[in-house]
XYZ file of C-alpha atoms in Angstrom:
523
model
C -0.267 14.468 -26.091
C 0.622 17.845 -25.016
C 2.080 18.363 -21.628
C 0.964 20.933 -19.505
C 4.573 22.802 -19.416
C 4.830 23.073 -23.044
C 1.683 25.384 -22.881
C 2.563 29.148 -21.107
C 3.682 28.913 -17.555
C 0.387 29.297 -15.096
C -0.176 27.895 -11.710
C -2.514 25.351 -9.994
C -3.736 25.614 -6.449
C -4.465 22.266 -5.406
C -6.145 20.756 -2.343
C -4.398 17.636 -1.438
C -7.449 16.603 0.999
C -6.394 16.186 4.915
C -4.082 13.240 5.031
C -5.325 10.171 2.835
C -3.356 10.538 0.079
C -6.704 8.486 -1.589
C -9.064 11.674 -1.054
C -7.026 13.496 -4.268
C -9.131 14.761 -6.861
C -8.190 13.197 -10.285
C -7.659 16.590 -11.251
C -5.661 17.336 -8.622
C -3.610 14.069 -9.119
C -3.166 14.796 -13.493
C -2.125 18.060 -12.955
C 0.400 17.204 -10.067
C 1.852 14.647 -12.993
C 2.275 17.149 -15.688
C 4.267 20.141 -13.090
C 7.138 21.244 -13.506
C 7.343 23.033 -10.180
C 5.583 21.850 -6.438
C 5.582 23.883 -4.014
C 4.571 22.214 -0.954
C 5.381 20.827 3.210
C 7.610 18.311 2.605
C 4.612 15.737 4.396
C 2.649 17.096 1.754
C 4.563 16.219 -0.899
C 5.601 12.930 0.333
C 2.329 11.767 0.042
C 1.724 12.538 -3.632
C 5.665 12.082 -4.560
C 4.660 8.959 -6.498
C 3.055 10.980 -8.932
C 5.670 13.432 -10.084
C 7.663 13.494 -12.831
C 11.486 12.573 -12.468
C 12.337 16.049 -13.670
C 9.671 17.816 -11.248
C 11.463 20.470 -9.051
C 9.836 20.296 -5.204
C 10.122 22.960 -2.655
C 9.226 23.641 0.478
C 7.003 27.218 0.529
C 8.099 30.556 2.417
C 6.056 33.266 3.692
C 2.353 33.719 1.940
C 4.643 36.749 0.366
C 7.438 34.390 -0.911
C 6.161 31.878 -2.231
C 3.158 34.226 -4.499
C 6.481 35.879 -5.491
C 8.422 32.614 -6.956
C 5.039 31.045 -7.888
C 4.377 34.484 -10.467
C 8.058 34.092 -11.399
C 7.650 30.470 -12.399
C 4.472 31.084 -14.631
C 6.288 33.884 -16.199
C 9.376 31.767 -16.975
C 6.949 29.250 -18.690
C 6.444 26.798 -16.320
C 3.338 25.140 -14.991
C 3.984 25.312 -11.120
C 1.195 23.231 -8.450
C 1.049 25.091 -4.866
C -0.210 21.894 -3.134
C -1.890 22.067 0.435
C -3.593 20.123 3.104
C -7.092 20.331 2.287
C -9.112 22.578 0.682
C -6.680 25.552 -0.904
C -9.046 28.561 0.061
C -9.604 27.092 3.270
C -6.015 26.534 3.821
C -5.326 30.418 2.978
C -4.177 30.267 -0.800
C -6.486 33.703 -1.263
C -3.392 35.906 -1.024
C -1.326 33.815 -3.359
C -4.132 33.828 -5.439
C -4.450 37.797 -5.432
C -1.098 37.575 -6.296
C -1.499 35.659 -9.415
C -4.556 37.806 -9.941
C -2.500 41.402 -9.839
C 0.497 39.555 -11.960
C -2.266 38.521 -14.741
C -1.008 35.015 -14.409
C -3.261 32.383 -15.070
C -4.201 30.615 -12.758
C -6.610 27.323 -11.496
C -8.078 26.558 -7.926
C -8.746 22.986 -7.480
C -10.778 22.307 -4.523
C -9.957 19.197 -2.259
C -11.443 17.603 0.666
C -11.434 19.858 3.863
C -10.472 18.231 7.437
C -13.590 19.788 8.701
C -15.646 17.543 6.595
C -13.250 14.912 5.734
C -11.987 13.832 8.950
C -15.391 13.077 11.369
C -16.479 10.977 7.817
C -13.696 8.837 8.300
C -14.749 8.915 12.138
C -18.127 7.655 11.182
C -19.490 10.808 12.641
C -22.704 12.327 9.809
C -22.769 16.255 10.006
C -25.766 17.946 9.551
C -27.284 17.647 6.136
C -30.388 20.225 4.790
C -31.895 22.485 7.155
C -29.106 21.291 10.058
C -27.015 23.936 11.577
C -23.393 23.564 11.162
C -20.935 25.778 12.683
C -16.685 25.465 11.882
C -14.840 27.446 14.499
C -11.209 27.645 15.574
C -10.500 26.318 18.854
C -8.934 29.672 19.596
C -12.596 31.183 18.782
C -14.314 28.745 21.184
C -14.751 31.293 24.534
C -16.774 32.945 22.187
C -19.329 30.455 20.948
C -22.694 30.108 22.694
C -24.819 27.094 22.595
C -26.625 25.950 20.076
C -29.242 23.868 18.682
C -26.614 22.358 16.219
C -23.620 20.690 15.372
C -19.795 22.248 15.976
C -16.781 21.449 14.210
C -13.774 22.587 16.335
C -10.286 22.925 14.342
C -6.856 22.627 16.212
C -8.418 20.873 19.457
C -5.118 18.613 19.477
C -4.030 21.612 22.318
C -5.627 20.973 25.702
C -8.789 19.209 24.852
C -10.541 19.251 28.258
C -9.728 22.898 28.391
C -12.088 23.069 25.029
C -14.912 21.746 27.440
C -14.491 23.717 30.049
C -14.531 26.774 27.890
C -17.771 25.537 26.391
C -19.700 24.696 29.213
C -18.659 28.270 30.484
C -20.678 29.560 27.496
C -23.176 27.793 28.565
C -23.451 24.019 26.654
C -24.904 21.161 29.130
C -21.896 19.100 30.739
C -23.814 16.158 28.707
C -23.332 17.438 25.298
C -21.562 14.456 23.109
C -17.820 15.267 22.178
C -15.948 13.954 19.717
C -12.173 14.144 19.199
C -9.979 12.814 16.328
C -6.420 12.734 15.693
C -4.401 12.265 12.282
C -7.837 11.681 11.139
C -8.223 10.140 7.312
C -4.795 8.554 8.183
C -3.442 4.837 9.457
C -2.579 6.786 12.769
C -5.997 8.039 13.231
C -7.300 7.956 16.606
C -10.926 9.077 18.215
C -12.511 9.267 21.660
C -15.706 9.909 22.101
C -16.662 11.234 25.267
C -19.132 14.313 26.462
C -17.931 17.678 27.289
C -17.553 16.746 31.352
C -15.901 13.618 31.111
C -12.647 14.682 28.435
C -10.098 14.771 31.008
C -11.368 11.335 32.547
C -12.380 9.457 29.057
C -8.950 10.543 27.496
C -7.065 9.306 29.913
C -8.752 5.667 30.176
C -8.188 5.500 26.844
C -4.395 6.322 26.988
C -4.137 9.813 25.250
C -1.774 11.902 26.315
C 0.071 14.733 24.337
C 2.883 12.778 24.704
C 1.342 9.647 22.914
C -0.589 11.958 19.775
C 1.451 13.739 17.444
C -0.763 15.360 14.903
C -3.397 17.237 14.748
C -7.019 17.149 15.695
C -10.599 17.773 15.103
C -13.522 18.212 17.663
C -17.089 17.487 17.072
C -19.249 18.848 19.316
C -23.107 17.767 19.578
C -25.628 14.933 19.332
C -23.970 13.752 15.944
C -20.792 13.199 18.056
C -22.966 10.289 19.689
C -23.345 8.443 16.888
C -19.534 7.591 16.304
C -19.722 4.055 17.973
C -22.230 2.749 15.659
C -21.374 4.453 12.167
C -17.317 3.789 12.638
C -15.632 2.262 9.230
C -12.380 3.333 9.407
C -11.089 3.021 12.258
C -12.254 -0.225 12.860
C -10.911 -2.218 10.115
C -9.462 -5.559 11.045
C -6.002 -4.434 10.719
C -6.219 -0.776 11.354
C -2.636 0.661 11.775
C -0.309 -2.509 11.465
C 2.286 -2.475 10.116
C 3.165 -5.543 8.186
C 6.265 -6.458 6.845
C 6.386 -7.870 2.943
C 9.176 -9.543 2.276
C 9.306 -10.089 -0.926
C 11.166 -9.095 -4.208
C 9.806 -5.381 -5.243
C 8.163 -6.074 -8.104
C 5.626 -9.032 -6.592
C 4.875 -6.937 -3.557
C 2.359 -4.661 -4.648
C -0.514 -7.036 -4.942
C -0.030 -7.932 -1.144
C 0.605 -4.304 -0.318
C -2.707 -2.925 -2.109
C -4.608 -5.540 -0.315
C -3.402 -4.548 3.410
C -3.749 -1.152 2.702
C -7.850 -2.403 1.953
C -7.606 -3.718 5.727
C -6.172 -0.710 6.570
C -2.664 -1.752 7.005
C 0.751 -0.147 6.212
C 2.888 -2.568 4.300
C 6.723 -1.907 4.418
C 8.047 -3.189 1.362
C 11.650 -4.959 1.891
C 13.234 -6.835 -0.722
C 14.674 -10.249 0.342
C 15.497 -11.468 -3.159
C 17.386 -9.190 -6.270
C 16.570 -10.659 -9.616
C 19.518 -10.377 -12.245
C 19.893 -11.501 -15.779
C 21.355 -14.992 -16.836
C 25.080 -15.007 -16.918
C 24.612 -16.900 -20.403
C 21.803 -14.791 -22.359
C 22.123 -17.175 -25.266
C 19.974 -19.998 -24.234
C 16.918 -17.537 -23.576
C 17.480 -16.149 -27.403
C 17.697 -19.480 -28.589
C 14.300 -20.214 -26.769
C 12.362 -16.871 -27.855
C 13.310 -18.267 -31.470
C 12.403 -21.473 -30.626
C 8.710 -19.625 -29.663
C 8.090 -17.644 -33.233
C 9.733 -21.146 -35.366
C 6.313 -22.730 -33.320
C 9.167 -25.478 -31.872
C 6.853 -25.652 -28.383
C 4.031 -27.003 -27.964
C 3.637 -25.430 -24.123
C 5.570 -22.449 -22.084
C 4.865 -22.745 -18.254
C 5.628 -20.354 -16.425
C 6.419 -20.850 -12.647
C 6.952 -16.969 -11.417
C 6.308 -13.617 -12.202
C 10.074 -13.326 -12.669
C 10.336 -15.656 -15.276
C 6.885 -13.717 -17.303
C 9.257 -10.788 -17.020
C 12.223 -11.977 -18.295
C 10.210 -14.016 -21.602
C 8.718 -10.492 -22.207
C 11.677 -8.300 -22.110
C 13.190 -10.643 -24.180
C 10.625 -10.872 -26.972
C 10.247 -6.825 -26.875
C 14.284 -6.253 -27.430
C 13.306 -8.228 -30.699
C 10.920 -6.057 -31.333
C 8.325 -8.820 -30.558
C 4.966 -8.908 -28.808
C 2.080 -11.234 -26.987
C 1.409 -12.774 -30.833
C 4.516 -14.478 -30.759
C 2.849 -17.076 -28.385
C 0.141 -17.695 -31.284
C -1.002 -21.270 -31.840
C 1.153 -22.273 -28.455
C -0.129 -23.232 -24.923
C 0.261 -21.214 -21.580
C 0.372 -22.325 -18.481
C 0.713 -20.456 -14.897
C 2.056 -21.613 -11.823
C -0.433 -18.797 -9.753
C -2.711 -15.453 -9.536
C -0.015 -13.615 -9.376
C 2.094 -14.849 -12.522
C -1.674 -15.342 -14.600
C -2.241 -11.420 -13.984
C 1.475 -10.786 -15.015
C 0.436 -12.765 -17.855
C -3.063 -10.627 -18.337
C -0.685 -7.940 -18.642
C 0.788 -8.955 -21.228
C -1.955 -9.971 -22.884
C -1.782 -13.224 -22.475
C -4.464 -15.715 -21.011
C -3.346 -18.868 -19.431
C -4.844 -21.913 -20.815
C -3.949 -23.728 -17.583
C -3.894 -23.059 -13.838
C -4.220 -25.283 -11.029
C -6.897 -24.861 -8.891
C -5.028 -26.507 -5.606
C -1.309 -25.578 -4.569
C -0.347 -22.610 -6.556
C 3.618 -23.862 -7.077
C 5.712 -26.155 -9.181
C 4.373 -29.057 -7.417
C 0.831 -27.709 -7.937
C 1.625 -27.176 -11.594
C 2.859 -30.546 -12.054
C 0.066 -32.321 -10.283
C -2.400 -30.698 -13.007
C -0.326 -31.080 -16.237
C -1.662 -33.280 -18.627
C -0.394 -36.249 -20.352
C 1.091 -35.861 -24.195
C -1.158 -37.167 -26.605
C 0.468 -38.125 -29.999
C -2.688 -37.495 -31.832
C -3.994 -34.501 -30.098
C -0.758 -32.804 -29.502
C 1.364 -32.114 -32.606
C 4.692 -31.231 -30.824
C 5.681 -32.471 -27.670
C 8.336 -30.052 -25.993
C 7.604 -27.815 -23.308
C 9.051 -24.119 -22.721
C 10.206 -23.875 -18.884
C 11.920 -20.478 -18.847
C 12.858 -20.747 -14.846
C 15.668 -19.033 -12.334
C 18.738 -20.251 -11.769
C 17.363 -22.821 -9.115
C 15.632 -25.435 -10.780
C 12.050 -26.953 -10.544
C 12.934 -30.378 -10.602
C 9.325 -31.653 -9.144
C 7.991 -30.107 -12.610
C 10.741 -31.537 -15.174
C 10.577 -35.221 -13.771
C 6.673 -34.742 -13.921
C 6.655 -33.216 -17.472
C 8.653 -36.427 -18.301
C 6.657 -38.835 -16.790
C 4.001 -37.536 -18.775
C 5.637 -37.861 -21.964
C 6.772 -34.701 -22.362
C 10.239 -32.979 -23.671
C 10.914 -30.345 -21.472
C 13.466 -27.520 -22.267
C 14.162 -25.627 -19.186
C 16.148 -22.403 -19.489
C 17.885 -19.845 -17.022
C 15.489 -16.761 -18.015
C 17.217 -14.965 -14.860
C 18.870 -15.338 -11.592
C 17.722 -15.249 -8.294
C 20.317 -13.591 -5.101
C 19.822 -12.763 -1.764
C 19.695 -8.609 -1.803
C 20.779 -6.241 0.606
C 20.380 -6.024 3.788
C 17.614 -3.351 4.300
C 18.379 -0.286 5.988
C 19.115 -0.257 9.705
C 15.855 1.152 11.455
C 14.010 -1.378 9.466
C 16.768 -4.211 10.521
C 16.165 -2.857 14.245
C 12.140 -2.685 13.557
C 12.231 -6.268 12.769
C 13.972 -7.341 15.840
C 12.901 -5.201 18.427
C 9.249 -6.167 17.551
C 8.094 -2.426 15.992
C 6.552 -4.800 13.178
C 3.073 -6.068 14.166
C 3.360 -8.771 11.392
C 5.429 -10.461 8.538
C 3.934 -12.365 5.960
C 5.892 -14.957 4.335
C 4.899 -16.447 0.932
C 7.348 -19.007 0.197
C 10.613 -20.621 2.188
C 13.076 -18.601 0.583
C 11.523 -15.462 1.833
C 11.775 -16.734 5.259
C 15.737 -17.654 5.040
C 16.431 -14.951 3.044
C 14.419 -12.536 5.307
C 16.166 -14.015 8.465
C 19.819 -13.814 6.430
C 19.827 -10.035 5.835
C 17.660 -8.991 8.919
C 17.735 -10.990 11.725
C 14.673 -12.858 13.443
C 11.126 -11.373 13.992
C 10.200 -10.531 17.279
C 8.185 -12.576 19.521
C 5.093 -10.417 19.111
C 4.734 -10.176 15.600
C 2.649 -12.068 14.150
C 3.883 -14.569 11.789
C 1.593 -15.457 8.378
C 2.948 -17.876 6.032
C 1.333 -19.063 2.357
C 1.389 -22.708 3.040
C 2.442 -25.559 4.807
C 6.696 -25.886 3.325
C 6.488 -22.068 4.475
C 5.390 -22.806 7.399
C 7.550 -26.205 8.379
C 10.701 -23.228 7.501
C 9.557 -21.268 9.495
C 8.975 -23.322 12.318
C 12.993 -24.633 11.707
C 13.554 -21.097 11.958
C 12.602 -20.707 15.744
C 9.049 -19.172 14.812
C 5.929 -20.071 15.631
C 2.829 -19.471 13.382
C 0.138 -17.693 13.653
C -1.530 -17.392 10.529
C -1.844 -20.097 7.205
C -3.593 -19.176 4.176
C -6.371 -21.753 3.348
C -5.557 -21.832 -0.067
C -1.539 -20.679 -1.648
C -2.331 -17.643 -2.975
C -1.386 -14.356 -1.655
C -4.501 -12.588 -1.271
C -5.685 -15.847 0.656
C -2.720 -14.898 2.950
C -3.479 -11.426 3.866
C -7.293 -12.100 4.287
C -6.301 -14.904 6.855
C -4.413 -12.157 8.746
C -7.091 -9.741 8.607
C -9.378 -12.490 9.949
C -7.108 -13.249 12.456
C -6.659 -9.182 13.350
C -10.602 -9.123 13.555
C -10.845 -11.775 15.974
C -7.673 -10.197 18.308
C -10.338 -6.691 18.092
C -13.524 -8.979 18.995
C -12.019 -11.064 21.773
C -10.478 -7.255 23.086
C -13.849 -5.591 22.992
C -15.705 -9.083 24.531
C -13.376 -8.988 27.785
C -13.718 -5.174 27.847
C -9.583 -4.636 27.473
C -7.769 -1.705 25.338
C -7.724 -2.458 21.613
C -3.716 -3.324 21.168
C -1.758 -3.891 18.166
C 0.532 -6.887 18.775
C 3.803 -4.591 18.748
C 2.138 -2.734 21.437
C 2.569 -5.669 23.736
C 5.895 -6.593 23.547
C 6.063 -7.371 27.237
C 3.542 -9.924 27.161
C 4.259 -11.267 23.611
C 4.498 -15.200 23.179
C 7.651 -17.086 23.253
C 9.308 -18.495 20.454
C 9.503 -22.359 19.900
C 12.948 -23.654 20.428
């Protein structure tokens, strides 16, 4: 396929939406991936940095002036160049850029995106006008001027002195009574609304604990009977783990299945990588075993990690190998995780167990060899450096010759950097999930001890007895070893912290927001 930049250098003017990095266009988010040149605010481009090229040159914009003047330059040097900005681009005043483009005969493409006028009282469950309902976008800076109406208003840049906003508009004459709205770093994890009427800002905003000194972004205004129905048509905000920030520690490549899934909860996973995954010091016993595979010398391959999928494929592709090498041989999975690895691959596991997703879990559902049903009798167990012996005695037992080989080696990684070291122990994590005991000694090796306050989730009950050794005390247990089990136990138990909250009438608090009255270890 063609890529953008081979074509003649023109220039995109994209709308990145107002803070969810979700709210992208796909059109927005393919032409991002085929620039050659972004011009954006470094936040900006942070949050769609994932889709760049490697080779993608980012900077930061100048004056409207500047930047239409190394934007034309680009497109006439022959490269495709994205000027990327919050929101909608026309709203966000690309027109004189534009022009630019326009006077330069440079082609050119406006892509619209989401604007915070609309965007952000959705995600504050607040429904403007639709039809024949009047709908007025002002500027707080316009607001003196702005008589009542009938309608609904959408105030932009309220995050300045918002009881000053109703004082000005009950000057112009709106009832004290009117419903008001406010909402900062809306669409994001640090979103925050009060809702509130037009005489009561001052006192509402400060029982709620919003000061200028505790919001940082910026903020919308709703003014108007719509503004009244926040309570009951709020989605966002109110999801069971709405701004946490949970701790994954896990190796990189397994934590995005966990991380996906808190984000759904509305979570912000921090990634940190307790163990590094090398390759086997001795790489001949894995090339002995992917011949092994093609000669049909197993009858089985079981595979207890995600790791160990990894290494078999890389293997088989350096050969110039695919998924058909495992024709006419049996697959088995220790998990979800290392089935879809598997899926991936495009491979489907003939065997899973439905109860403890581990080695012990695998072994407890193996079958026995059958001489007449089973033509071969050796098993594949391409494992780390750290044996399974729980699933080589049981493979025996059963009648089976296993083969286990080193696919790759498991060690400790590095410690991660220090504001996450100081996060950890200082309690600025509101929870850590643990899926196995090695995370938990590893995790404590190269970081230190949670804090009190966080909340500690483990996968199972070994996870949990190490972490208990450890000086922790759980909180949360999956019901069933799986990782998604894990993170929908937390997000039960975050729903239940928000329901008890609301039920004695107290301030909705994320556990690292109560570090002075956070639990006590068990010693």
């Amino acid at each position: 396929m063609m890529r953008m930049t081979d074509l003649d250098g023109w220039v995109a003017f994209v709308g990145a939406g107002p803070g969810d990095e979700g709210l992208l266009t796909m059109r927005g988010a393919r032409l991002l991936g085929a620039a050659g040149l972004v011009v954006a605010e470094p936040e900006i481009a942070d949050r769609v940095r994932y889709l760049l090229t490697a080779d993608v040159t980012v900077t930061e914009p100048l004056d409207a002036a500047g930047t239409a003047k190394n934007l034309v330059q680009a497109a006439k040097d022959g490269t495709f160049a994205v000027r990327l900005f919050p929101g909608d681009p026309l709203l966000s005043g690309a027109a004189a850029e534009v022009q630019a483009c326009v006077r330069a005969q440079v082609r050119f493409e406006i892509v619209p995106g989401v604007p915070a006028a609309t965007g952000v009282p959705a995600y504050a469950g607040i429904a403007l006008p639709a039809d024949n309902g009047e709908l007025r976008v002002v500027h707080a800076n316009e607001l003196s001027q702005v008589g009542y109406g009938a309608g609904v208003l959408v105030v932009l840049g309220a995050e300045t002195a918002p009881a000053d906003l109703g004082k000005m508009l009950i000057a112009a004459g709106w009832p004290d009574a009117t419903p008001f709205a406010i909402t900062w770093d809306g669409t994001t994890t640090d979103q925050q609304t009060v809702a509130t009427t037009l005489g009561r800002i001052g006192h509402d905003l400060k029982a709620a604990g919003v000061t200028v000194a505790t919001t940082r972004g910026g903020a919308i205004a709703v003014v108007g009977e719509a503004a009244a129905a926040k309570s009951r048509m709020s989605w966002y905000e109110t999801k069971p783990l709405f701004g946490w920030r949970v701790l994954v520690p896990r190796t990189r490549e397994q934590a995005s299945l966990v991380s996906e899934r808190l984000r759904e909860y509305g979570a912000v996973p921090e990634e940190v990588p307790t163990i590094a995954v090398e390759p086997p010091r001795t790489p001949q016993q894995m090339e002995r075993a992917v011949k092994g595979l093609v000669t049909g010398r197993y009858q089985w391959v079981a595979f207890t990690s995600t790791n160990a999928v990894k290494a078999v494929r890389e293997k088989l592709e350096e050969y110039g190998l695919d998924a058909r090498a495992f024709a006419g041989v049996k697959v088995a999975a220790v998990g979800e995780q290392t089935t879809a690895a598997l899926l991936d691959f495009g491979i489907r596991p003939d065997l899973v167990p439905d109860g403890q997703q581990s080695a012990e879990g695998l072994a407890d559902a193996w079958p026995p060899y059958d001489d007449v049903l089973d033509p071969i009798n050796r098993v594949l167990l391409p494992r780390a450096d750290i044996a399974t012996e729980t699933l080589l005695a049981r493979l025996t037992e059963l009648g089976w010759e296993a083969e286990d080989v080193t696919a790759y080696r498991t060690v400790r990684a590095a410690p991660p950097p220090a504001h996450i070291r100081e996060a950890i122990k200082g309690g600025g994590f509101d929870a850590v999930l643990f899926t196995s005991s090695s995370t938990v000694r590893n995790l404590v090796g190269i970081a230190g001890k949670p804090h009190a306050v966080t909340v500690i989730g483990v996968i199972g009950p070994q996870t949990a007895k190490t972490a208990t050794e450890f000086g922790l005390r759980v909180d949360v247990s999956a019901d069933k070893p799986s990782v998604t089990a894990l993170v929908d136990a937390l997000a039960a138990f975050g729903a239940a912290q928000r329901d008890a909250a609301i039920a004695a009438g107290e301030p909705l608090r994320r556990p690292s927001e109560r570090r002075r009255g956070g639990r006590r270890r068990i010693r």
